[in-house]
Short mmCIF file of C-alpha atoms and ligand atoms in Angstrom, two decimals:
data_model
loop_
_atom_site.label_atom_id
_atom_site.label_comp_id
_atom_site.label_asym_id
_atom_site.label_seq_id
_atom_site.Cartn_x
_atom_site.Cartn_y
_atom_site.Cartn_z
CA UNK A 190 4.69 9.31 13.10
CA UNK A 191 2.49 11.73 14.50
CA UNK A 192 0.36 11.74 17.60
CA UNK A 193 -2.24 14.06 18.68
CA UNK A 194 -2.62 15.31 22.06
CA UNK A 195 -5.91 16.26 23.42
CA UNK A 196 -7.59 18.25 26.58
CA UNK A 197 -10.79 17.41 26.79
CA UNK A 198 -14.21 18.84 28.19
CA UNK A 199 -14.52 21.83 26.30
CA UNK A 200 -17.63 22.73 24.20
CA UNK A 201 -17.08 23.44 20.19
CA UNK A 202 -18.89 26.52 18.80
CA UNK A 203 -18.18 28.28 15.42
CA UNK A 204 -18.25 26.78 11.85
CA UNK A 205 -17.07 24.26 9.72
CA UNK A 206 -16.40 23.02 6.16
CA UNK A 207 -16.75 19.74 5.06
CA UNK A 208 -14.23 18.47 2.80
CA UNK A 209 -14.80 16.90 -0.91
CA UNK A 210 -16.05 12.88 -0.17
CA UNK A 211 -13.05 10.65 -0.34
CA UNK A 212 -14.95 8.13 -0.77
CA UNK A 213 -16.36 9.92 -4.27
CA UNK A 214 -13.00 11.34 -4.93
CA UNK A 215 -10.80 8.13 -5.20
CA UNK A 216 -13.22 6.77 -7.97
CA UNK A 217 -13.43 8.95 -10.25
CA UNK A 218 -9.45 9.36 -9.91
CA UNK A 219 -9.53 6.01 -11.28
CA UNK A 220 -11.95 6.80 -13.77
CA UNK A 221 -9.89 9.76 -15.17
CA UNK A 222 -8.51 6.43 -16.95
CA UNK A 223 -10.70 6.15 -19.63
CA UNK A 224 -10.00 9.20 -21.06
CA UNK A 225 -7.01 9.98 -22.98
CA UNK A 226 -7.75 14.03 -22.12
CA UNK A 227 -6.58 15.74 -19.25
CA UNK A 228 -9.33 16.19 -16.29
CA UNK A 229 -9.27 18.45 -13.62
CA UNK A 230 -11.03 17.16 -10.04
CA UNK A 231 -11.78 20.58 -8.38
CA UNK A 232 -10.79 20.79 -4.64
CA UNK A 233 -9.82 17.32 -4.60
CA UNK A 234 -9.30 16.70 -0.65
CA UNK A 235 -5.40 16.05 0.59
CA UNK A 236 -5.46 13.04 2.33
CA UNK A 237 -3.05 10.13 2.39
CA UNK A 238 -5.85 7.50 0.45
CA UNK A 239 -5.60 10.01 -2.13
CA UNK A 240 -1.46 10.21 -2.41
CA UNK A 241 -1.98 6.00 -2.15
CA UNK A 242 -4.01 6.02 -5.26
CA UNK A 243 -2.00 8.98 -7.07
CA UNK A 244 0.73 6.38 -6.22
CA UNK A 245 -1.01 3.55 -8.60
CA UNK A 246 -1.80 5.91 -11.37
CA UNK A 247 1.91 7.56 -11.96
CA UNK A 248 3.21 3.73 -11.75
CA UNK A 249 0.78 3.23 -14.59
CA UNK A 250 2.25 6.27 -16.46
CA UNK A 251 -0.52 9.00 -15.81
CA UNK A 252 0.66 12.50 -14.82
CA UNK A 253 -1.29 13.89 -11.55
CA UNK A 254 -0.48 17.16 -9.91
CA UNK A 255 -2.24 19.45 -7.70
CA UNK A 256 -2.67 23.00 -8.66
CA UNK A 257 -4.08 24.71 -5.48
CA UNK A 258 -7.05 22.74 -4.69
CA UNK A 259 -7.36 21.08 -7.87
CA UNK A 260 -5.94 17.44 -8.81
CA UNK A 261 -5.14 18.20 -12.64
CA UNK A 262 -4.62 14.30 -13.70
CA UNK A 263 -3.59 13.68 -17.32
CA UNK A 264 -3.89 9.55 -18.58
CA UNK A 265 -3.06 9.56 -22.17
CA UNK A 266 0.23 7.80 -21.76
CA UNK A 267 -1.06 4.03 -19.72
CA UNK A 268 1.73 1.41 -19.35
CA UNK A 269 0.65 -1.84 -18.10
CA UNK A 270 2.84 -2.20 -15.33
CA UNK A 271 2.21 -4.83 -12.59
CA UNK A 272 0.30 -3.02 -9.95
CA UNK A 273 1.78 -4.54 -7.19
CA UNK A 274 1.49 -5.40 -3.38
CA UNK A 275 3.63 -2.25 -2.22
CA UNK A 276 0.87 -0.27 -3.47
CA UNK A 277 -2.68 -2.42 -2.94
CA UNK A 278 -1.14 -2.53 0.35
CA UNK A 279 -1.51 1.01 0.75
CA UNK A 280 -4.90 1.20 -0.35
CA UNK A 281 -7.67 -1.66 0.09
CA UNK A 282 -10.04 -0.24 -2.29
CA UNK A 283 -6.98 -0.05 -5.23
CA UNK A 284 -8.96 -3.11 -6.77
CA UNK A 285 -11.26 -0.92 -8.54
CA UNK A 286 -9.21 0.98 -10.40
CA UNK A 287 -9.01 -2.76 -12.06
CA UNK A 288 -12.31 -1.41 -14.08
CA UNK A 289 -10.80 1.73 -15.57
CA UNK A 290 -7.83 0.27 -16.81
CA UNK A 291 -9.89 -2.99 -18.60
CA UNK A 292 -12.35 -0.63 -20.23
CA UNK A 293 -9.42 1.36 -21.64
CA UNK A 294 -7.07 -1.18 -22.47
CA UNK A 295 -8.46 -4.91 -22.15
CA UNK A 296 -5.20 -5.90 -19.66
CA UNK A 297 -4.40 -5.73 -16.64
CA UNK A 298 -2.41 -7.10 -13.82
CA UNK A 299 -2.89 -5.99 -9.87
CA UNK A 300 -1.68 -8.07 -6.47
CA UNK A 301 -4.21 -9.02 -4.05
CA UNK A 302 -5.48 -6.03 -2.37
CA UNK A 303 -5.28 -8.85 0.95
CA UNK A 304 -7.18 -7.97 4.06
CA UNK A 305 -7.60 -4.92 6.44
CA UNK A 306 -8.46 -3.70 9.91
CA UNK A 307 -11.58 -3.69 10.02
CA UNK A 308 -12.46 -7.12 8.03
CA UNK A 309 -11.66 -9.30 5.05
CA UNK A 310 -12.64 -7.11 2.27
CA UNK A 311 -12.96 -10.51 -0.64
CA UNK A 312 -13.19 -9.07 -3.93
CA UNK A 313 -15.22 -12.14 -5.02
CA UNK A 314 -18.07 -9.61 -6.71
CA UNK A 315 -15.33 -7.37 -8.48
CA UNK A 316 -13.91 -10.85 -9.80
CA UNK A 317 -17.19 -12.32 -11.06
CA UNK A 318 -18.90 -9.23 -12.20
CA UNK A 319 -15.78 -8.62 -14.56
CA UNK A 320 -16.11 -12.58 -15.62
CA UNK A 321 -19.63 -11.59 -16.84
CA UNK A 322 -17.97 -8.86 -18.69
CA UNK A 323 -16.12 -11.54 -20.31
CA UNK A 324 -12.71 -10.57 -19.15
CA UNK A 325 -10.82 -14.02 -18.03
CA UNK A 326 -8.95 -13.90 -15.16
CA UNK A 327 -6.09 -16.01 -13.95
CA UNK A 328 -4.35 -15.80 -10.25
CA UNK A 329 -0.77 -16.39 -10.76
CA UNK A 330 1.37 -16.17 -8.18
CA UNK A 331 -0.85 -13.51 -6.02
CA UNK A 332 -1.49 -11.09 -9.19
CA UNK A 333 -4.65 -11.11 -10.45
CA UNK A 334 -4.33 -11.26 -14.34
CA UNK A 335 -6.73 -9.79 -16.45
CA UNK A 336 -7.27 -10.17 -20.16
CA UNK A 337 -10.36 -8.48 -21.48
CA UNK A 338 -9.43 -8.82 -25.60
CA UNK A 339 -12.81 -10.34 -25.97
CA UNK A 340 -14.41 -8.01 -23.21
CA UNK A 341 -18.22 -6.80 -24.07
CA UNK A 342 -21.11 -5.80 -22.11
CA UNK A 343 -23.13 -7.72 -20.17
CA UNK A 344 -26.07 -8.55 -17.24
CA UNK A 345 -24.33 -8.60 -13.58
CA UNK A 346 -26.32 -9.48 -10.80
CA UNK A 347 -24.47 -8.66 -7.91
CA UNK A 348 -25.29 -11.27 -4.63
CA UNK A 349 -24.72 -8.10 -2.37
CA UNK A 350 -24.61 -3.94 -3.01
CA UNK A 351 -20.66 -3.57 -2.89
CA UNK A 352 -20.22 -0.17 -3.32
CA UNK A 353 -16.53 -0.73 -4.98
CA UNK A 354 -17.61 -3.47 -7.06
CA UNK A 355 -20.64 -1.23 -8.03
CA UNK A 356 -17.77 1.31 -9.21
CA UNK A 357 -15.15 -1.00 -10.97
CA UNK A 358 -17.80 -2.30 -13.11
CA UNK A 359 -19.51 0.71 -13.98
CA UNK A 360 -16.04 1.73 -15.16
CA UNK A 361 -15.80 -1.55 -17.35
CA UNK A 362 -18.91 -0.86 -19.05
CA UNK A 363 -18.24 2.87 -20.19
CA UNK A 364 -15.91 1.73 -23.20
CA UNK A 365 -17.72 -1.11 -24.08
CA UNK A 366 -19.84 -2.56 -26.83
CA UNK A 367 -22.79 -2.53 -25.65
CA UNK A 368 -24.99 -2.48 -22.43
CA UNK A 369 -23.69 -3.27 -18.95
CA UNK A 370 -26.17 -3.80 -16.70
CA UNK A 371 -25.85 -4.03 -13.01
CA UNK A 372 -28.61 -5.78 -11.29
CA UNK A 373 -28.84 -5.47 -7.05
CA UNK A 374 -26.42 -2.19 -7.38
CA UNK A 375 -25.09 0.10 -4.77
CA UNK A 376 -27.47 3.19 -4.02
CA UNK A 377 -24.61 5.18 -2.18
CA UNK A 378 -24.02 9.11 -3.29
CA UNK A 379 -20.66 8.40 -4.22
CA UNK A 380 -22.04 5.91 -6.82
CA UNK A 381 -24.42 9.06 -8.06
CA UNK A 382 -21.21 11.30 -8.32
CA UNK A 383 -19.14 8.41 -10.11
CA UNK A 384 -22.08 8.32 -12.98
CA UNK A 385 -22.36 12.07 -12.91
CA UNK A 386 -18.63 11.99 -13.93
CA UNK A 387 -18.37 9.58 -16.72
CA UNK A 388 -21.33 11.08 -18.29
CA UNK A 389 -19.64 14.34 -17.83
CA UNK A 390 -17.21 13.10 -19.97
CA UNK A 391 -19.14 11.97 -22.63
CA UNK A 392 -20.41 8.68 -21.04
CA UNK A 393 -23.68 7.10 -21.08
CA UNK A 394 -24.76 5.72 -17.36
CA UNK A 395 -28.06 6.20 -16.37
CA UNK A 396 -30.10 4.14 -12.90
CA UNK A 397 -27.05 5.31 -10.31
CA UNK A 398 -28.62 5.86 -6.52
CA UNK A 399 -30.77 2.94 -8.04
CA UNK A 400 -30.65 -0.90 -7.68
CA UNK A 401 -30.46 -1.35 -11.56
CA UNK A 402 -27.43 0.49 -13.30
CA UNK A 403 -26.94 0.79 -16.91
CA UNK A 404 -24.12 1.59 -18.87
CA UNK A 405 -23.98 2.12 -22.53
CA UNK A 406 -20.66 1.47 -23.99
CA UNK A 407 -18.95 4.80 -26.02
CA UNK A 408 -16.24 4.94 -28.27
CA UNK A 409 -14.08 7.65 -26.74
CA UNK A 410 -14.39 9.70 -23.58
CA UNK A 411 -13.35 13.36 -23.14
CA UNK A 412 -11.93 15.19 -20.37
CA UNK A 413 -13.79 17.84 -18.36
CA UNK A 414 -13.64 19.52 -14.65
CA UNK A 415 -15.44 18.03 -11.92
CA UNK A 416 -15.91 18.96 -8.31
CA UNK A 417 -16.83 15.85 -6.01
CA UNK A 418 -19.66 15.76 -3.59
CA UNK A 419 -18.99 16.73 0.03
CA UNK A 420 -18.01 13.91 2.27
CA UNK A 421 -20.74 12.49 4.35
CA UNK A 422 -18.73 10.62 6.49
CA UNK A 423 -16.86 14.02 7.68
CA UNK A 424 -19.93 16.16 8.50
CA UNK A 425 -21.27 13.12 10.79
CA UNK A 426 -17.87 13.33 12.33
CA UNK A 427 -18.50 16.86 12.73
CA UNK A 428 -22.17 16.24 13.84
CA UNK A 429 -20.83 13.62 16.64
CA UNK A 430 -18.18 15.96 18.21
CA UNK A 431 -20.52 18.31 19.24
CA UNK A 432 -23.12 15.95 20.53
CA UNK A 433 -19.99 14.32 22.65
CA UNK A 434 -19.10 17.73 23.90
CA UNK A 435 -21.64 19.81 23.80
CA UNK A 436 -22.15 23.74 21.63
CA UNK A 437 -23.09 25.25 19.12
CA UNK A 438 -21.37 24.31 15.47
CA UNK A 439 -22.40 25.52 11.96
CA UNK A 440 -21.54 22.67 9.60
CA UNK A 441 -20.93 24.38 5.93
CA UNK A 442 -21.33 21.97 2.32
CA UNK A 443 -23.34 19.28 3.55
CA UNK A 444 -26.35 17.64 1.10
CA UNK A 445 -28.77 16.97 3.40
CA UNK A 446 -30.42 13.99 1.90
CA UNK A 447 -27.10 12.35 1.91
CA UNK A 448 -26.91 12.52 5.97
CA UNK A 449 -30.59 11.59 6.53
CA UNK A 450 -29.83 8.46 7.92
CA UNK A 451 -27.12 10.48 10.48
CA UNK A 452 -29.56 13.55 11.67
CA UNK A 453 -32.60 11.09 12.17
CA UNK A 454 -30.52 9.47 14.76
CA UNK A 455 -28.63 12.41 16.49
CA UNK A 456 -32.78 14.02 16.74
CA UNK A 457 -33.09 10.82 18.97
CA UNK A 458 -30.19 11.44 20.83
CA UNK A 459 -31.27 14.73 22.01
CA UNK A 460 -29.29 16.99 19.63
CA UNK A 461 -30.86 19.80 17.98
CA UNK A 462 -30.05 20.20 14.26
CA UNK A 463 -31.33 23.44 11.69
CA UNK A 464 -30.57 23.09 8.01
CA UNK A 465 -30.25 26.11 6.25
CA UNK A 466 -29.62 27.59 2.98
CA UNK A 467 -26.68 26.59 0.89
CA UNK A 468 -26.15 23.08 2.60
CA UNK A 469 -25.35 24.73 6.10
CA UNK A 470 -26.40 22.01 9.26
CA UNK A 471 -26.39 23.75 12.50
CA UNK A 472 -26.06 21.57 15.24
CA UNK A 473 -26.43 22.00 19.11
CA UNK A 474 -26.00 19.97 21.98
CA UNK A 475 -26.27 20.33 25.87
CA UNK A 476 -25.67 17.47 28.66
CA UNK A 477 -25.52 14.32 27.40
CA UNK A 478 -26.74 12.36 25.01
CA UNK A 479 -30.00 9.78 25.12
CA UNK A 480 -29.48 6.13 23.81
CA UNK A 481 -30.70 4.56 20.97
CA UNK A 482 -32.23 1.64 21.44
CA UNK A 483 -30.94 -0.02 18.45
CA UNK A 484 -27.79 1.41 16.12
CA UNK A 485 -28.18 -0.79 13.02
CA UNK A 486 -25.29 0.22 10.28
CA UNK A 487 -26.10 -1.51 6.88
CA UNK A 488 -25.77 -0.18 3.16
CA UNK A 489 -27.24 3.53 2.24
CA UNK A 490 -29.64 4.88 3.06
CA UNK A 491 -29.54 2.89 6.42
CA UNK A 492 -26.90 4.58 9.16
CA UNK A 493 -23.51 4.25 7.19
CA UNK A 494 -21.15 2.07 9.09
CA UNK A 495 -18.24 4.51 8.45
CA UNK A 496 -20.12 6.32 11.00
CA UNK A 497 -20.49 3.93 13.96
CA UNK A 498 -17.60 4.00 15.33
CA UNK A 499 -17.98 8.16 15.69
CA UNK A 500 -21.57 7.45 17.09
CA UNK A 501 -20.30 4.56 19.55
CA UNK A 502 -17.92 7.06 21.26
CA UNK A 503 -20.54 8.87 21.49
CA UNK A 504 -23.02 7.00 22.60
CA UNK A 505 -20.80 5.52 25.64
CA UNK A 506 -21.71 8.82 27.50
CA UNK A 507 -25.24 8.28 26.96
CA UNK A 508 -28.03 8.57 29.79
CA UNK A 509 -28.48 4.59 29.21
CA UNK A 510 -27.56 1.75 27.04
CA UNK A 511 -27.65 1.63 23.66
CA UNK A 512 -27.17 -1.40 21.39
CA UNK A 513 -24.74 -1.06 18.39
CA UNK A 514 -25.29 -3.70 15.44
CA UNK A 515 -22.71 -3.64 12.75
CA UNK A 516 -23.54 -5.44 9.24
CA UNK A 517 -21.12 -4.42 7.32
CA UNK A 518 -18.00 -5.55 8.65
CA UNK A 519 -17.12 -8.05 10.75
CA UNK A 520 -13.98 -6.31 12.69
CA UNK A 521 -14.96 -3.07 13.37
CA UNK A 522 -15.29 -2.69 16.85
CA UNK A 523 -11.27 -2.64 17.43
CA UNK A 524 -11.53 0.82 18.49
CA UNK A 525 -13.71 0.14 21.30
CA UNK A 526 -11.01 -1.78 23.63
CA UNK A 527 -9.04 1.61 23.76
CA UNK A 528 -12.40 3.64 24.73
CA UNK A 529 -12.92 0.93 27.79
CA UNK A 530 -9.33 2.43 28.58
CA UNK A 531 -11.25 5.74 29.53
CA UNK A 532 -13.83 4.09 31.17
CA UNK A 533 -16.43 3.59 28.59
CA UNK A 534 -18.57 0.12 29.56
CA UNK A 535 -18.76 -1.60 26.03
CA UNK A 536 -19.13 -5.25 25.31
CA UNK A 537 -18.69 -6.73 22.12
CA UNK A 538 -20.07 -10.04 20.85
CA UNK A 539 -19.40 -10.95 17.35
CA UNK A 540 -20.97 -7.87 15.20
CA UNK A 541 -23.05 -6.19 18.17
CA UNK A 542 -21.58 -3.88 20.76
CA UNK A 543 -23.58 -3.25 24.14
CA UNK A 544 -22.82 0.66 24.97
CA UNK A 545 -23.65 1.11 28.68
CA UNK A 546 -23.37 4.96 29.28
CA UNK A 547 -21.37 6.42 31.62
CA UNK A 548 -21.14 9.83 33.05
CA UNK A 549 -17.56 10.50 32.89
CA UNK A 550 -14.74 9.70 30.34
CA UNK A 551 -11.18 10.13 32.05
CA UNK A 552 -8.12 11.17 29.40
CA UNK A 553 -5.97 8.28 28.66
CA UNK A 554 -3.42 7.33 26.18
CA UNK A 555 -4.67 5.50 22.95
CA UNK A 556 -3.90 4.03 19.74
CA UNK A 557 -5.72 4.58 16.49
CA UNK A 558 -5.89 1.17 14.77
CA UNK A 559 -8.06 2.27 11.61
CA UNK A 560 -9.49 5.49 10.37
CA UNK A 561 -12.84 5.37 11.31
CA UNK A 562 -12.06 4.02 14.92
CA UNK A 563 -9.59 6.85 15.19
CA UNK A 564 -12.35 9.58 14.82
CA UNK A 565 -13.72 7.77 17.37
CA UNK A 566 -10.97 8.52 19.74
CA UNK A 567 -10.48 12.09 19.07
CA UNK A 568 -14.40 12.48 19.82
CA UNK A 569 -14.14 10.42 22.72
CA UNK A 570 -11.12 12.37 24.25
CA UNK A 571 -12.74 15.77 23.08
CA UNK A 572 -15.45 14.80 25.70
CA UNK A 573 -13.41 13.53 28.58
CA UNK A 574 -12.33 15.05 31.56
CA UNK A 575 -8.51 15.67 31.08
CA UNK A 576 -5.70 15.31 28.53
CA UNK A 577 -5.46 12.26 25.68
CA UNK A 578 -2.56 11.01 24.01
CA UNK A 579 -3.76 9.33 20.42
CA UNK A 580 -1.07 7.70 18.58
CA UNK A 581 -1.69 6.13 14.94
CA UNK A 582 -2.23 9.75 13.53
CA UNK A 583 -1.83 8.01 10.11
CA UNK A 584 -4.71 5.98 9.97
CA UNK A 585 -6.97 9.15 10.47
CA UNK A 586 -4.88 11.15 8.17
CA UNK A 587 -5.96 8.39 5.56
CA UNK A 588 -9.44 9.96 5.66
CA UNK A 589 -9.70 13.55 7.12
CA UNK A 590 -7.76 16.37 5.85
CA UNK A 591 -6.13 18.33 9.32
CA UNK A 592 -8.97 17.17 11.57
CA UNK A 593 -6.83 18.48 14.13
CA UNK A 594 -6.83 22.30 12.39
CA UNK A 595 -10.90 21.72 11.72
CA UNK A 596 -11.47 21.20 15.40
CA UNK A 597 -9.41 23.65 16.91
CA UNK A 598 -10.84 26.51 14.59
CA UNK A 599 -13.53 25.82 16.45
CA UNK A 600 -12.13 26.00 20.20
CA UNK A 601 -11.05 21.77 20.71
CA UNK A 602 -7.92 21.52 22.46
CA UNK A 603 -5.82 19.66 19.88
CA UNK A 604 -2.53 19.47 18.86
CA UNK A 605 -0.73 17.32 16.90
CA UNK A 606 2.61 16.43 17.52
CA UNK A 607 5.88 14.43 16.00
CA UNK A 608 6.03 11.12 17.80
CA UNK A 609 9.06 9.87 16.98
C1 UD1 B 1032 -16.71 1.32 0.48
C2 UD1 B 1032 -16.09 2.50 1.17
C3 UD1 B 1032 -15.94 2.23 2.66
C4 UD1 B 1032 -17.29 1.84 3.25
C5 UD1 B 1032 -17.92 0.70 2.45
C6 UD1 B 1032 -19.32 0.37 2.91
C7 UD1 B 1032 -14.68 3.47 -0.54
C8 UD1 B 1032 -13.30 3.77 -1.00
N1 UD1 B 1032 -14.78 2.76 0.59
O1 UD1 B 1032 -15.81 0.23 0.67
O2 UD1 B 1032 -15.46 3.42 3.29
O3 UD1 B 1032 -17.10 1.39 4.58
O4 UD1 B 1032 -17.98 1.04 1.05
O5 UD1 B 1032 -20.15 1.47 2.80
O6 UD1 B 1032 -15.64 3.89 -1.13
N2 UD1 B 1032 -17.75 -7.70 -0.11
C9 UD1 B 1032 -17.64 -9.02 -0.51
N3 UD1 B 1032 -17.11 -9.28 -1.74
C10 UD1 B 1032 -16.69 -8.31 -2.58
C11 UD1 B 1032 -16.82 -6.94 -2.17
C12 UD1 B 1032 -17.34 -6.68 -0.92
O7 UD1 B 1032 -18.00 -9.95 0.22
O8 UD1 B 1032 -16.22 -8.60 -3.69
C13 UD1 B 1032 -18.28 -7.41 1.25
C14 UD1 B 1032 -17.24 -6.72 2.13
O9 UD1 B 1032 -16.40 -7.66 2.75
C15 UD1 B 1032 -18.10 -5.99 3.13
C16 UD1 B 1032 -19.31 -5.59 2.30
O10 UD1 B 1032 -19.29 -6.43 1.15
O11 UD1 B 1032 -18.50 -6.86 4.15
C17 UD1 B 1032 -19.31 -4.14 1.89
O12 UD1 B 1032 -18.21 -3.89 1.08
P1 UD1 B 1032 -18.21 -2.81 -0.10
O13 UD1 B 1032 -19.57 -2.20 -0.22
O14 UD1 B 1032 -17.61 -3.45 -1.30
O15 UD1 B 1032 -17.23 -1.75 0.49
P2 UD1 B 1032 -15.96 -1.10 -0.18
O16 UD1 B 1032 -16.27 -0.75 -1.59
O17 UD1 B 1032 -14.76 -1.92 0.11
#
């Protein structure tokens, strides 16, 4: 296992490119599915989340292979092998790939995906929304089985916006007779790209980045090439590194709309931002950073919460105190205990964090415990005075492709090396 090692206190300047979204890419990897055709995902982002789902679909019998950038996936061959705990282990989210693989071939069997870091993660609203599909399910033994012979579409009204349940049953719908219709949907841009890729194949969806989604069942879908969105969740990474340290960054393939939520609150914080042709975000920062009063995360286009932890790190330099809410999940201040190791003042109650900022951060040695809270670390030590030691290298691997090769291109002190 790696670890990264990190001298902190110097300013970034130069430019970056934001990666393809994860977060769009692992979807619609799942939805290659429900066609028999080969598709090609252009510059399809190397991460481990990705290998962990590349995983489940040659255990299922598809072919997936990267060609330079490109992911060229092939499903016409689909055995209905158990999907088991080994690999849902790997990768939380592997329940919606549950969708796909229903649509295409009304069966399907997959272990609990189980808990995580950062919360629970139930999949009570993938279960029901595919009930009102009429699939029938049966837990036997810690594998979910699926049978979906008498599978049609349907109304779901979904009690919350789950963005994954959003996904797996927009995938249900595309091969089935009939409307689905998904009532109280997620809004996010990944959901957006997901449509825009089954109707690139020859689907019908129509309402994504709306709260009502419909899906008109097709007979067959056909494959196509399809380059994801750039990942939100990396260019507020970006964004946050320089307001922790300081400089001058150009951020390269960022949607604007799609970080609203992000630049409104970094413009509070003090940090100057230019957008530019072509999806290029200049950012700069000087001294430190101002509170925010309030840090609410909730679901898009609120402030996303895969960006709080990022912002917390942050923020626990700030001239004052900032309050950090977190609706979203219920364990994902973990990160925060290792930043108090550096001498950030944080206290955590339940889902709200108080962030008392200090002048100083001081290097110390620190464990990653989830993705999320391990960009949180590397922006942290990027700001402190002296050298960090950030083991857990994994957990950030899951989500950023070389964040240690990003930074450094553009002057952080990183390294990364084998910790074994
Ligand atoms: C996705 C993202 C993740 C992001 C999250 C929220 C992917 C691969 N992951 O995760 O990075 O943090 O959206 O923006 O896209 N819930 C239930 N029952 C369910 C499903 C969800 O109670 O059946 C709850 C969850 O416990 C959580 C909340 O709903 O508290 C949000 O979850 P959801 O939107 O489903 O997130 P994911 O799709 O897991």
């Amino acid at each position: 296992m790696d670890k990264f090692i990190i001298d902190g206190g110097v300013p970034l300047s130069g430019e970056i490119e934001v990666q393809t979204a994860k977060n769009a890419a692992l979807p619609i990897i799942a939805a290659c599915i429900l066609t028999e055709d080969p598709v090609i995902i252009e510059n399809c982002p190397r991460l481990r989340d990705i290998d962990a789902m590349l995983d489940i679909m040659r255990h299922l019998g598809c072919s997936a292979e990267f060609v330079g950038n490109d992911l060229h996936v092939c499903c016409r061959n689909i055995s209905l092998n158990v999907i088991n705990s080994d690999l849902t282990g790997k990768l939380r989210s592997s329940i919606f790939i549950l969708g796909s693989i229903l649509s295409r071939c009304r069966r399907a069997y997959i272990s609990h995906p189980g808990g995580c870091e950062i919360g629970l993660r139930p999949i009570d609203l993938h279960i029901s929304g595919l009930k009102s599909l009429a699939v029938g399910i049966a837990d036997e033994y810690g594998v979910i089985c699926c049978d979906g012979s008498k599978m049609r579409g349907g109304v779901i009204n979904l009690d919350f916006a789950s963005v994954g349940a959003t996904e797996n049953l927009m995938m249900a719908g595309a091969l089935l007779d009939g409307d689905t219709v998904i009532v109280n949907a997620a809004r996010e841009p990944e959901i957006v790209d997901l449509a825009d890729f089954i109707n690139a194949m020859g689907g019908k969806v129509v309402g994504a980045g709306e709260s009502v989604i419909r899906v008109t069942g097709v007979k067959r879908l056909h494959g196509c090439s399809y380059r994801p969105i750039p990942d939100r969740i990396c260019a507020a990474t970006f964004f946050a590194a320089v307001a922790a340290t300081g400089g001058e960054i150009a951020v390269k393939n960022v949607v604007p709309e799609h970080v609203f939520g992000i630049t409104e609150r970094l413009k509070k914080m003090g940090v100057k931002l230019y957008i530019g042709h072509g999806g290029t975000v200049r950012v700069v920062a000087e001294g430190r950073p101002r509170p925010l009063h309030k840090l609410e995360t909730n679901v898009y286009p609120a402030f996303p919460t895969d960006a709080q932890p990022q912002f917390c790190a942050v923020l626990s330099r700030a001239t004052g105190s900032s309050i950090v809410v977190e609706n979203l999940f219920e364990n994902r201040f973990g990160y925060t205990a290792e930043l108090s190791k550096m001498g950030a003042a944080i206290t955590v109650k339940d889902r709200v964090a108080v962030v008392r900022g200090v002048p100083v951060l001081h290097g110390a040695v620190l464990g990653a415990l989830d993705l999320r809270g391990g960009a949180a670390l590397v922006i942290a030590a990027l700001s402190a005075e002296g050298r960090s030691v950030i083991t857990g290298v994994e957990h950030i691997d899951r989500g950023y492709e070389y964040i240690e090769r990003t930074l450094a291109s553009v002057g952080a002190k990183i390294r990364r090396v084998d910790h074994t």
